[in-house]
Amino acid sequence: MTPPAAPLDLLLLPTWLVPVEPAGVVLKEHGLGIRDGRIAFIGPRTHALKLAATEVRELPGMLLSPGLVNAHGHAAMTLFRGLADDLPLMNWLENHIWPAEAKWVDETFVRDGTDLAIAEQLKGGITCFSDMYFFAKVASERVHNSGIRAQIAIPILDFPIPGASSADEAIRQGIELFGDLKHHPRINIAFGPHAPYTVSDENLEKVRVIAEELDAAIHMHVHETAFEVQQSLEHRGERPLARLGRLGLLGPRFQAVHMTQISDEDLTLLVESNSSVIHCPESNLKLASGFCPVERLWQAGVNVAVGTDGAASNNDLDLLGETRTAALLAKAVAGSAAALDAHRALRMATLNGARALGQESEIGSLEIGKAADIVAFDLSGLAQQPIYDPVSQLIYATGRDCVKHLWVDGKQLLDDRQLTRLDEQQLCATAIAWGQRISGHTE
Ligand SMILES: CSC[C@H]1O[C@@H](n2cnc3c(O)ncnc32)[C@H](O)[C@@H]1O
Ligand SMILES: [Zn+2]
């Protein structure tokens, strides 16, 4: 006789359950059970109600989906939100953001800015984010404390940055943090060479060797603008992606952020290397950087995920809104209304993000055995009625204010829109104080 299964810790009974895998499926009258932080049951409601469960939550009018994965951002830059708007990339970076970072970014800044970013992301349905910012150890501590999941990419540039006096120093710190956190259940350390125009061949080679040795991901801004490609052609005689290919960086662990410029040769390199592309449409629009041809990449078989980029170039960390922008923009860029339909857009914001971060066996879809990283969207409001296809409604007609509950590893981090582990009022007060200091109102 097989012993009866242990009771579920939690049984969720939503109106719609969208597993994302298999693609295009919407389950009605179904339940999802969680045990020990993992998805232990998905099945018809009638069956679910016969199971022993410590807690049962009816979720009427709600759609349960995998937590959103924000595949690119600079978390602590929340404290620079709105500091330098309406500028093109290099002017924005060189004349505004890098000077502000040199003046203000220290461990306290990263602590407070990362906490603010985590809170904003949890409230927006994001259960996992990728971060690429200074003082990565501090960011990893904030992720650990908050309960969210993250990939933390160690920033590497040829020049001194806050927290590291050289690329060698940054790489050394990265190796140490990788070792410290290699068994962490929610944190992965990656290497983040900033961009082709800020990292030499010599330092890129070092990153390749270390990432290969540790089996770590490489996360990098690539082909963000036409200017970047043109400069590289003028000074090096090759396109940045081709250079990365020549140096051996491309591969399934490579995450190319932006990719607004894609030649036929670039596409072949991405496909053959099985690299992922991280699309950040709102940052690309705001900095007038260009358009990533998502549908062309998708049809060629490239894994495309979505990211917000930092709050200084977006200016929010709203991945649901970003996904809507991505879906709309993809149609305009492809010249086809069928490009990036709502179901594929949701897949891009969940399972593709998980895959880009090397996490698809753990997260990104609601499947038995995966971590219980789940979000409940409330579709009962008037702006969502009537509902023919709840996924269409979610992508095209729903804002992040409809995020009602959220779990990471089965732990509830958002309950009825309230953060369970972070103090929202305190976070606001701290952010306001930083804003006053930075804009020169005090001190
Ligand atoms: C490598 S640490 C982060 C570094 O990148 C800067 N940054 C933020 N957004 C962008 C972007 O869209 N393109 C290039 N660089 C960006 C950030 O300010 C830090 O200096
Ligand atoms: Zn970025």
GROMACS .gro file of C-alpha atoms and ligand atoms in nm:
model
  464
    1MET     CA    1   0.000   0.000   0.000
    2THR     CA    2   0.130   0.347  -0.084
    3PRO     CA    3   0.115   0.583   0.215
    4PRO     CA    4  -0.123   0.878   0.175
    5ALA     CA    5   0.050   1.195   0.052
    6ALA     CA    6   0.128   1.454   0.319
    7PRO     CA    7  -0.130   1.735   0.330
    8LEU     CA    8  -0.076   2.031   0.102
    9ASP     CA    9   0.045   2.346   0.276
   10LEU     CA   10  -0.178   2.559   0.058
   11LEU     CA   11  -0.448   2.495  -0.200
   12LEU     CA   12  -0.529   2.782  -0.439
   13LEU     CA   13  -0.864   2.782  -0.621
   14PRO     CA   14  -0.861   3.058  -0.886
   15THR     CA   15  -1.112   3.122  -1.164
   16TRP     CA   16  -0.838   3.077  -1.427
   17LEU     CA   17  -0.506   2.898  -1.409
   18VAL     CA   18  -0.256   2.973  -1.685
   19PRO     CA   19   0.037   2.731  -1.663
   20VAL     CA   20   0.224   2.887  -1.964
   21GLU     CA   21   0.355   2.536  -2.036
   22PRO     CA   22   0.183   2.378  -2.225
   23ALA     CA   23   0.158   2.690  -2.439
   24GLY     CA   24  -0.178   2.859  -2.488
   25VAL     CA   25  -0.363   2.662  -2.219
   26VAL     CA   26  -0.615   2.828  -1.985
   27LEU     CA   27  -0.755   2.597  -1.716
   28LYS     CA   28  -1.093   2.675  -1.559
   29GLU     CA   29  -1.235   2.507  -1.248
   30HIS     CA   30  -0.887   2.393  -1.147
   31GLY     CA   31  -0.680   2.411  -0.830
   32LEU     CA   32  -0.308   2.434  -0.756
   33GLY     CA   33  -0.153   2.281  -0.443
   34ILE     CA   34   0.176   2.379  -0.280
   35ARG     CA   35   0.385   2.164  -0.050
   36ASP     CA   36   0.730   2.253   0.088
   37GLY     CA   37   0.756   2.555  -0.143
   38ARG     CA   38   0.693   2.351  -0.459
   39ILE     CA   39   0.394   2.297  -0.684
   40ALA     CA   40   0.261   1.958  -0.574
   41PHE     CA   41  -0.077   1.943  -0.746
   42ILE     CA   42  -0.256   2.088  -1.048
   43GLY     CA   43  -0.592   1.939  -1.130
   44PRO     CA   44  -0.967   1.980  -1.149
   45ARG     CA   45  -1.132   2.164  -0.863
   46THR     CA   46  -1.350   1.861  -0.779
   47HIS     CA   47  -1.035   1.655  -0.726
   48ALA     CA   48  -0.854   1.937  -0.545
   49LEU     CA   49  -1.132   1.970  -0.288
   50LYS     CA   50  -1.082   1.608  -0.183
   51LEU     CA   51  -0.718   1.669  -0.090
   52ALA     CA   52  -0.605   1.743   0.263
   53ALA     CA   53  -0.466   2.097   0.283
   54THR     CA   54  -0.357   2.309   0.579
   55GLU     CA   55  -0.495   2.622   0.409
   56VAL     CA   56  -0.743   2.664   0.126
   57ARG     CA   57  -0.776   3.000  -0.058
   58GLU     CA   58  -1.067   3.064  -0.291
   59LEU     CA   59  -0.955   3.320  -0.552
   60PRO     CA   60  -1.273   3.420  -0.738
   61GLY     CA   61  -1.222   3.643  -1.041
   62MET     CA   62  -0.848   3.582  -1.027
   63LEU     CA   63  -0.601   3.451  -1.280
   64LEU     CA   64  -0.311   3.250  -1.145
   65SER     CA   65   0.007   3.263  -1.351
   66PRO     CA   66   0.377   3.197  -1.300
   67GLY     CA   67   0.548   3.496  -1.137
   68LEU     CA   68   0.685   3.749  -1.384
   69VAL     CA   69   1.059   3.745  -1.454
   70ASN     CA   70   1.221   4.084  -1.504
   71ALA     CA   71   1.525   3.976  -1.703
   72HIS     CA   72   1.718   4.304  -1.699
   73GLY     CA   73   1.751   4.595  -1.460
   74HIS     CA   74   1.970   4.803  -1.234
   75ALA     CA   75   1.772   4.780  -0.911
   76ALA     CA   76   1.922   5.057  -0.700
   77MET     CA   77   1.876   5.307  -0.985
   78THR     CA   78   1.521   5.352  -0.849
   79LEU     CA   79   1.681   5.634  -0.648
   80PHE     CA   80   1.772   5.807  -0.977
   81ARG     CA   81   1.420   5.776  -1.119
   82GLY     CA   82   1.343   6.093  -1.314
   83LEU     CA   83   1.685   6.247  -1.252
   84ALA     CA   84   1.779   6.286  -1.618
   85ASP     CA   85   1.493   6.243  -1.861
   86ASP     CA   86   1.451   6.286  -2.236
   87LEU     CA   87   1.814   6.233  -2.336
   88PRO     CA   88   1.979   5.989  -2.577
   89LEU     CA   89   2.183   5.703  -2.431
   90MET     CA   90   2.543   5.832  -2.439
   91ASN     CA   91   2.455   6.186  -2.331
   92TRP     CA   92   2.235   6.040  -2.053
   93LEU     CA   93   2.510   5.804  -1.934
   94GLU     CA   94   2.824   6.015  -1.974
   95ASN     CA   95   2.692   6.357  -1.871
   96HIS     CA   96   2.429   6.269  -1.612
   97ILE     CA   97   2.416   5.913  -1.480
   98TRP     CA   98   2.785   5.828  -1.445
   99PRO     CA   99   2.860   6.159  -1.264
  100ALA     CA  100   2.561   6.101  -1.033
  101GLU     CA  101   2.676   5.745  -0.964
  102ALA     CA  102   3.029   5.865  -0.886
  103LYS     CA  103   2.885   6.115  -0.639
  104TRP     CA  104   2.611   5.916  -0.469
  105VAL     CA  105   2.645   5.542  -0.506
  106ASP     CA  106   2.773   5.368  -0.195
  107GLU     CA  107   2.661   5.064   0.004
  108THR     CA  108   2.377   5.255   0.172
  109PHE     CA  109   2.249   5.383  -0.160
  110VAL     CA  110   2.246   5.030  -0.301
  111ARG     CA  111   2.075   4.894   0.011
  112ASP     CA  112   1.796   5.153   0.002
  113GLY     CA  113   1.755   5.161  -0.376
  114THR     CA  114   1.748   4.782  -0.405
  115ASP     CA  115   1.487   4.751  -0.129
  116LEU     CA  116   1.272   5.007  -0.311
  117ALA     CA  117   1.312   4.814  -0.638
  118ILE     CA  118   1.226   4.483  -0.475
  119ALA     CA  119   0.911   4.628  -0.320
  120GLU     CA  120   0.801   4.787  -0.648
  121GLN     CA  121   0.865   4.465  -0.836
  122LEU     CA  122   0.681   4.242  -0.588
  123LYS     CA  123   0.381   4.475  -0.602
  124GLY     CA  124   0.395   4.444  -0.981
  125GLY     CA  125   0.385   4.064  -0.992
  126ILE     CA  126   0.759   4.006  -1.037
  127THR     CA  127   0.892   3.705  -0.847
  128CYS     CA  128   1.240   3.701  -1.005
  129PHE     CA  129   1.458   3.980  -1.138
  130SER     CA  130   1.800   4.019  -1.290
  131ASP     CA  131   2.015   4.290  -1.136
  132MET     CA  132   2.334   4.446  -1.271
  133TYR     CA  133   2.462   4.710  -1.036
  134PHE     CA  134   2.741   4.815  -0.803
  135PHE     CA  135   2.800   4.661  -0.456
  136ALA     CA  136   2.647   4.332  -0.568
  137LYS     CA  137   2.706   4.177  -0.226
  138VAL     CA  138   2.474   4.436  -0.069
  139ALA     CA  139   2.211   4.372  -0.337
  140SER     CA  140   2.233   3.998  -0.270
  141GLU     CA  141   2.172   4.059   0.102
  142ARG     CA  142   1.857   4.260   0.020
  143VAL     CA  143   1.734   3.979  -0.206
  144HIS     CA  144   1.804   3.725   0.066
  145ASN     CA  145   1.613   3.927   0.329
  146SER     CA  146   1.313   4.009   0.113
  147GLY     CA  147   1.232   3.657  -0.007
  148ILE     CA  148   1.233   3.747  -0.379
  149ARG     CA  149   1.443   3.552  -0.633
  150ALA     CA  150   1.722   3.711  -0.840
  151GLN     CA  151   2.015   3.676  -1.071
  152ILE     CA  152   2.283   3.923  -0.962
  153ALA     CA  153   2.533   4.012  -1.234
  154ILE     CA  154   2.868   4.146  -1.117
  155PRO     CA  155   2.938   4.472  -1.307
  156ILE     CA  156   3.269   4.476  -1.494
  157LEU     CA  157   3.405   4.781  -1.674
  158ASP     CA  158   3.759   4.881  -1.780
  159PHE     CA  159   3.756   5.177  -1.541
  160PRO     CA  160   3.706   5.209  -1.163
  161ILE     CA  161   3.345   5.182  -1.046
  162PRO     CA  162   3.179   5.231  -0.708
  163GLY     CA  163   3.297   4.934  -0.500
  164ALA     CA  164   3.576   4.809  -0.731
  165SER     CA  165   3.894   4.991  -0.834
  166SER     CA  166   3.952   4.778  -1.146
  167ALA     CA  167   3.801   4.503  -1.360
  168ASP     CA  168   4.030   4.250  -1.188
  169GLU     CA  169   3.901   4.360  -0.849
  170ALA     CA  170   3.538   4.331  -0.969
  171ILE     CA  171   3.603   3.982  -1.108
  172ARG     CA  172   3.772   3.875  -0.784
  173GLN     CA  173   3.473   3.999  -0.582
  174GLY     CA  174   3.240   3.819  -0.822
  175ILE     CA  175   3.422   3.488  -0.781
  176GLU     CA  176   3.404   3.525  -0.403
  177LEU     CA  177   3.032   3.607  -0.405
  178PHE     CA  178   2.968   3.321  -0.646
  179GLY     CA  179   3.135   3.083  -0.400
  180ASP     CA  180   2.947   3.225  -0.101
  181LEU     CA  181   2.607   3.194  -0.269
  182LYS     CA  182   2.642   2.887  -0.487
  183HIS     CA  183   2.396   2.691  -0.270
  184HIS     CA  184   2.152   2.977  -0.216
  185PRO     CA  185   1.803   2.863  -0.316
  186ARG     CA  186   1.698   3.198  -0.466
  187ILE     CA  187   2.015   3.377  -0.580
  188ASN     CA  188   2.236   3.313  -0.882
  189ILE     CA  189   2.552   3.509  -0.942
  190ALA     CA  190   2.635   3.599  -1.303
  191PHE     CA  191   2.908   3.813  -1.461
  192GLY     CA  192   2.804   4.146  -1.612
  193PRO     CA  193   3.056   4.304  -1.849
  194HIS     CA  194   2.878   4.635  -1.900
  195ALA     CA  195   2.888   4.677  -2.280
  196PRO     CA  196   3.119   4.622  -2.577
  197TYR     CA  197   3.226   4.988  -2.565
  198THR     CA  198   3.334   4.977  -2.197
  199VAL     CA  199   3.515   4.642  -2.178
  200SER     CA  200   3.839   4.551  -2.359
  201ASP     CA  201   3.912   4.220  -2.530
  202GLU     CA  202   4.151   4.140  -2.248
  203ASN     CA  203   3.886   4.177  -1.979
  204LEU     CA  204   3.623   4.000  -2.188
  205GLU     CA  205   3.861   3.703  -2.218
  206LYS     CA  206   3.894   3.695  -1.840
  207VAL     CA  207   3.515   3.697  -1.804
  208ARG     CA  208   3.482   3.413  -2.055
  209VAL     CA  209   3.736   3.196  -1.872
  210ILE     CA  210   3.578   3.252  -1.528
  211ALA     CA  211   3.220   3.209  -1.650
  212GLU     CA  212   3.318   2.883  -1.824
  213GLU     CA  213   3.498   2.755  -1.516
  214LEU     CA  214   3.205   2.835  -1.283
  215ASP     CA  215   2.930   2.759  -1.537
  216ALA     CA  216   2.800   3.110  -1.470
  217ALA     CA  217   2.588   3.329  -1.695
  218ILE     CA  218   2.717   3.638  -1.877
  219HIS     CA  219   2.480   3.935  -1.885
  220MET     CA  220   2.573   4.230  -2.110
  221HIS     CA  221   2.426   4.534  -2.287
  222VAL     CA  222   2.481   4.461  -2.658
  223HIS     CA  223   2.381   4.654  -2.972
  224GLU     CA  224   2.175   4.899  -2.769
  225THR     CA  225   2.205   5.165  -3.042
  226ALA     CA  226   2.307   5.199  -3.405
  227PHE     CA  227   2.582   5.434  -3.284
  228GLU     CA  228   2.742   5.152  -3.081
  229VAL     CA  229   2.756   4.929  -3.388
  230GLN     CA  230   2.881   5.205  -3.615
  231GLN     CA  231   3.160   5.305  -3.369
  232SER     CA  232   3.272   4.945  -3.340
  233LEU     CA  233   3.281   4.909  -3.718
  234GLU     CA  234   3.486   5.230  -3.746
  235HIS     CA  235   3.733   5.154  -3.466
  236ARG     CA  236   3.756   4.775  -3.471
  237GLY     CA  237   3.631   4.679  -3.816
  238GLU     CA  238   3.374   4.439  -3.673
  239ARG     CA  239   3.027   4.446  -3.521
  240PRO     CA  240   3.013   4.412  -3.140
  241LEU     CA  241   2.823   4.081  -3.147
  242ALA     CA  242   3.072   3.937  -3.398
  243ARG     CA  243   3.353   4.045  -3.165
  244LEU     CA  244   3.186   3.869  -2.872
  245GLY     CA  245   3.147   3.561  -3.089
  246ARG     CA  246   3.515   3.573  -3.188
  247LEU     CA  247   3.611   3.602  -2.821
  248GLY     CA  248   3.399   3.297  -2.736
  249LEU     CA  249   3.146   3.469  -2.508
  250LEU     CA  250   2.829   3.367  -2.692
  251GLY     CA  251   2.647   3.051  -2.586
  252PRO     CA  252   2.340   2.932  -2.393
  253ARG     CA  253   2.462   3.115  -2.083
  254PHE     CA  254   2.495   3.446  -2.271
  255GLN     CA  255   2.225   3.711  -2.218
  256ALA     CA  256   2.237   3.989  -2.479
  257VAL     CA  257   2.044   4.286  -2.344
  258HIS     CA  258   1.876   4.523  -2.595
  259MET     CA  259   1.984   4.404  -2.944
  260THR     CA  260   1.809   4.682  -3.135
  261GLN     CA  261   2.045   4.625  -3.432
  262ILE     CA  262   2.039   4.281  -3.589
  263SER     CA  263   2.195   4.196  -3.926
  264ASP     CA  264   2.147   3.855  -4.089
  265GLU     CA  265   2.494   3.758  -3.959
  266ASP     CA  266   2.399   3.868  -3.605
  267LEU     CA  267   2.085   3.655  -3.622
  268THR     CA  268   2.283   3.352  -3.731
  269LEU     CA  269   2.528   3.405  -3.444
  270LEU     CA  270   2.244   3.427  -3.190
  271VAL     CA  271   2.070   3.117  -3.327
  272GLU     CA  272   2.381   2.904  -3.360
  273SER     CA  273   2.514   2.999  -3.017
  274ASN     CA  274   2.171   2.956  -2.851
  275SER     CA  275   2.218   3.290  -2.674
  276SER     CA  276   1.916   3.469  -2.522
  277VAL     CA  277   1.807   3.822  -2.605
  278ILE     CA  278   1.660   4.046  -2.336
  279HIS     CA  279   1.425   4.301  -2.484
  280CYS     CA  280   1.377   4.631  -2.295
  281PRO     CA  281   1.126   4.817  -2.514
  282GLU     CA  282   1.043   5.110  -2.286
  283SER     CA  283   1.405   5.201  -2.214
  284ASN     CA  284   1.478   5.170  -2.587
  285LEU     CA  285   1.185   5.398  -2.664
  286LYS     CA  286   1.265   5.653  -2.397
  287LEU     CA  287   1.634   5.685  -2.487
  288ALA     CA  288   1.541   5.665  -2.857
  289SER     CA  289   1.784   5.374  -2.885
  290GLY     CA  290   1.600   5.172  -3.150
  291PHE     CA  291   1.368   4.873  -3.186
  292CYS     CA  292   1.448   4.510  -3.114
  293PRO     CA  293   1.289   4.293  -3.387
  294VAL     CA  294   1.124   4.050  -3.146
  295GLU     CA  295   0.907   3.863  -3.393
  296ARG     CA  296   1.200   3.803  -3.630
  297LEU     CA  297   1.408   3.667  -3.341
  298TRP     CA  298   1.121   3.452  -3.215
  299GLN     CA  299   1.052   3.301  -3.558
  300ALA     CA  300   1.423   3.222  -3.596
  301GLY     CA  301   1.411   3.030  -3.266
  302VAL     CA  302   1.597   3.278  -3.043
  303ASN     CA  303   1.483   3.285  -2.680
  304VAL     CA  304   1.356   3.640  -2.615
  305ALA     CA  305   1.288   3.755  -2.257
  306VAL     CA  306   1.177   4.097  -2.137
  307GLY     CA  307   1.325   4.346  -1.893
  308THR     CA  308   1.249   4.692  -1.765
  309ASP     CA  309   1.610   4.819  -1.751
  310GLY     CA  310   1.675   5.063  -1.466
  311ALA     CA  311   1.423   5.309  -1.329
  312ALA     CA  312   1.636   5.598  -1.456
  313SER     CA  313   1.563   5.506  -1.818
  314ASN     CA  314   1.213   5.362  -1.805
  315ASN     CA  315   1.102   5.508  -1.546
  316ASP     CA  316   0.918   5.226  -1.370
  317LEU     CA  317   0.979   4.859  -1.295
  318ASP     CA  318   0.640   4.749  -1.427
  319LEU     CA  319   0.699   4.426  -1.618
  320LEU     CA  320   0.332   4.373  -1.697
  321GLY     CA  321   0.323   4.717  -1.861
  322GLU     CA  322   0.656   4.643  -2.032
  323THR     CA  323   0.511   4.323  -2.176
  324ARG     CA  324   0.213   4.512  -2.314
  325THR     CA  325   0.449   4.766  -2.472
  326ALA     CA  326   0.653   4.477  -2.613
  327ALA     CA  327   0.346   4.314  -2.764
  328LEU     CA  328   0.224   4.638  -2.922
  329LEU     CA  329   0.568   4.740  -3.047
  330ALA     CA  330   0.638   4.397  -3.194
  331LYS     CA  331   0.335   4.436  -3.420
  332ALA     CA  332   0.447   4.777  -3.543
  333VAL     CA  333   0.807   4.661  -3.601
  334ALA     CA  334   0.701   4.340  -3.779
  335GLY     CA  335   0.422   4.515  -3.972
  336SER     CA  336   0.192   4.236  -3.860
  337ALA     CA  337  -0.089   4.243  -3.603
  338ALA     CA  338  -0.026   3.874  -3.539
  339ALA     CA  339   0.324   3.939  -3.403
  340LEU     CA  340   0.376   3.859  -3.034
  341ASP     CA  341   0.016   3.767  -2.944
  342ALA     CA  342  -0.093   3.786  -2.579
  343HIS     CA  343  -0.014   3.423  -2.495
  344ARG     CA  344   0.337   3.446  -2.637
  345ALA     CA  345   0.386   3.780  -2.463
  346LEU     CA  346   0.305   3.618  -2.127
  347ARG     CA  347   0.544   3.335  -2.211
  348MET     CA  348   0.814   3.590  -2.288
  349ALA     CA  349   0.760   3.752  -1.945
  350THR     CA  350   0.773   3.420  -1.757
  351LEU     CA  351   0.921   3.103  -1.906
  352ASN     CA  352   1.150   3.277  -2.157
  353GLY     CA  353   1.285   3.494  -1.876
  354ALA     CA  354   1.346   3.183  -1.666
  355ARG     CA  355   1.522   3.019  -1.960
  356ALA     CA  356   1.740   3.323  -2.026
  357LEU     CA  357   1.850   3.316  -1.661
  358GLY     CA  358   1.918   2.939  -1.675
  359GLN     CA  359   1.626   2.875  -1.440
  360GLU     CA  360   1.369   2.706  -1.661
  361SER     CA  361   1.380   2.379  -1.469
  362GLU     CA  362   1.285   2.565  -1.149
  363ILE     CA  363   1.055   2.854  -1.243
  364GLY     CA  364   0.870   3.026  -1.529
  365SER     CA  365   0.568   2.795  -1.557
  366LEU     CA  366   0.316   2.630  -1.328
  367GLU     CA  367   0.423   2.267  -1.345
  368ILE     CA  368   0.437   2.002  -1.076
  369GLY     CA  369   0.778   1.994  -0.912
  370LYS     CA  370   0.869   2.354  -0.994
  371ALA     CA  371   0.916   2.618  -0.725
  372ALA     CA  372   0.589   2.782  -0.623
  373ASP     CA  373   0.661   3.128  -0.769
  374ILE     CA  374   0.309   3.241  -0.845
  375VAL     CA  375   0.107   3.557  -0.896
  376ALA     CA  376  -0.269   3.609  -0.867
  377PHE     CA  377  -0.410   3.889  -1.085
  378ASP     CA  378  -0.755   4.021  -0.998
  379LEU     CA  379  -0.953   4.042  -1.324
  380SER     CA  380  -1.286   4.118  -1.155
  381GLY     CA  381  -1.277   4.496  -1.214
  382LEU     CA  382  -1.490   4.676  -1.470
  383ALA     CA  383  -1.194   4.751  -1.695
  384GLN     CA  384  -1.149   4.378  -1.756
  385GLN     CA  385  -1.512   4.299  -1.851
  386PRO     CA  386  -1.628   4.104  -2.038
  387ILE     CA  387  -1.366   3.832  -2.050
  388TYR     CA  388  -1.338   3.623  -2.367
  389ASP     CA  389  -0.973   3.531  -2.320
  390PRO     CA  390  -0.828   3.610  -1.975
  391VAL     CA  391  -0.472   3.616  -2.111
  392SER     CA  392  -0.569   3.877  -2.368
  393GLN     CA  393  -0.729   4.076  -2.088
  394LEU     CA  394  -0.419   4.041  -1.871
  395ILE     CA  395  -0.176   4.159  -2.139
  396TYR     CA  396  -0.381   4.422  -2.320
  397ALA     CA  397  -0.622   4.556  -2.055
  398THR     CA  398  -0.474   4.505  -1.709
  399GLY     CA  399  -0.238   4.720  -1.505
  400ARG     CA  400  -0.007   4.616  -1.223
  401ASP     CA  401  -0.254   4.756  -0.968
  402CYS     CA  402  -0.448   4.432  -1.031
  403VAL     CA  403  -0.169   4.221  -0.878
  404LYS     CA  404  -0.342   4.084  -0.567
  405HIS     CA  405  -0.127   3.804  -0.418
  406LEU     CA  406   0.221   3.672  -0.485
  407TRP     CA  407   0.428   3.378  -0.361
  408VAL     CA  408   0.797   3.294  -0.402
  409ASP     CA  409   0.907   2.943  -0.307
  410GLY     CA  410   0.555   2.904  -0.166
  411LYS     CA  411   0.600   3.195   0.076
  412GLN     CA  412   0.346   3.474   0.044
  413LEU     CA  413   0.529   3.804  -0.010
  414LEU     CA  414   0.220   3.999  -0.119
  415ASP     CA  415  -0.120   3.949   0.043
  416ASP     CA  416  -0.415   4.149  -0.084
  417ARG     CA  417  -0.168   4.400  -0.238
  418GLN     CA  418   0.019   4.442   0.092
  419LEU     CA  419   0.386   4.353   0.124
  420THR     CA  420   0.431   4.095   0.397
  421ARG     CA  421   0.802   4.145   0.469
  422LEU     CA  422   0.878   4.504   0.369
  423ASP     CA  423   0.749   4.828   0.520
  424GLU     CA  424   0.609   5.033   0.231
  425GLN     CA  425   0.581   5.358   0.429
  426GLN     CA  426   0.938   5.331   0.549
  427LEU     CA  427   1.062   5.261   0.195
  428CYS     CA  428   0.882   5.571   0.067
  429ALA     CA  429   1.023   5.790   0.344
  430THR     CA  430   1.376   5.666   0.274
  431ALA     CA  431   1.339   5.724  -0.102
  432ILE     CA  432   1.207   6.076  -0.045
  433ALA     CA  433   1.504   6.153   0.182
  434TRP     CA  434   1.746   6.033  -0.089
  435GLY     CA  435   1.566   6.245  -0.347
  436GLN     CA  436   1.604   6.552  -0.127
  437ARG     CA  437   1.974   6.490  -0.076
  438ILE     CA  438   2.040   6.424  -0.444
  439SER     CA  439   1.844   6.723  -0.567
  440GLY     CA  440   2.028   6.940  -0.317
  441HIS     CA  441   1.739   7.033  -0.093
  442THR     CA  442   1.927   6.928   0.220
  443GLU     CA  443   2.297   6.908   0.325
  444LIG     C1  444   2.733   4.752  -1.532
  444LIG     S1  445   2.657   4.823  -1.392
  444LIG     C2  446   2.542   4.926  -1.450
  444LIG     C3  447   2.592   5.043  -1.527
  444LIG     O1  448   2.514   5.047  -1.641
  444LIG     C4  449   2.455   5.174  -1.652
  444LIG     N1  450   2.333   5.164  -1.729
  444LIG     C5  451   2.207   5.169  -1.687
  444LIG     N2  452   2.122   5.155  -1.790
  444LIG     C6  453   2.200   5.140  -1.899
  444LIG     C7  454   2.173   5.122  -2.035
  444LIG     O2  455   2.051   5.115  -2.084
  444LIG     N3  456   2.276   5.110  -2.120
  444LIG     C8  457   2.403   5.118  -2.077
  444LIG     N4  458   2.435   5.136  -1.949
  444LIG     C9  459   2.334   5.148  -1.861
  444LIG    C10  460   2.437   5.216  -1.510
  444LIG     O3  461   2.412   5.352  -1.497
  444LIG    C11  462   2.566   5.170  -1.449
  444LIG     O4  463   2.667   5.264  -1.469
  445ZN      ZN  464   2.062   4.828  -1.859
   0.00000   0.00000   0.00000
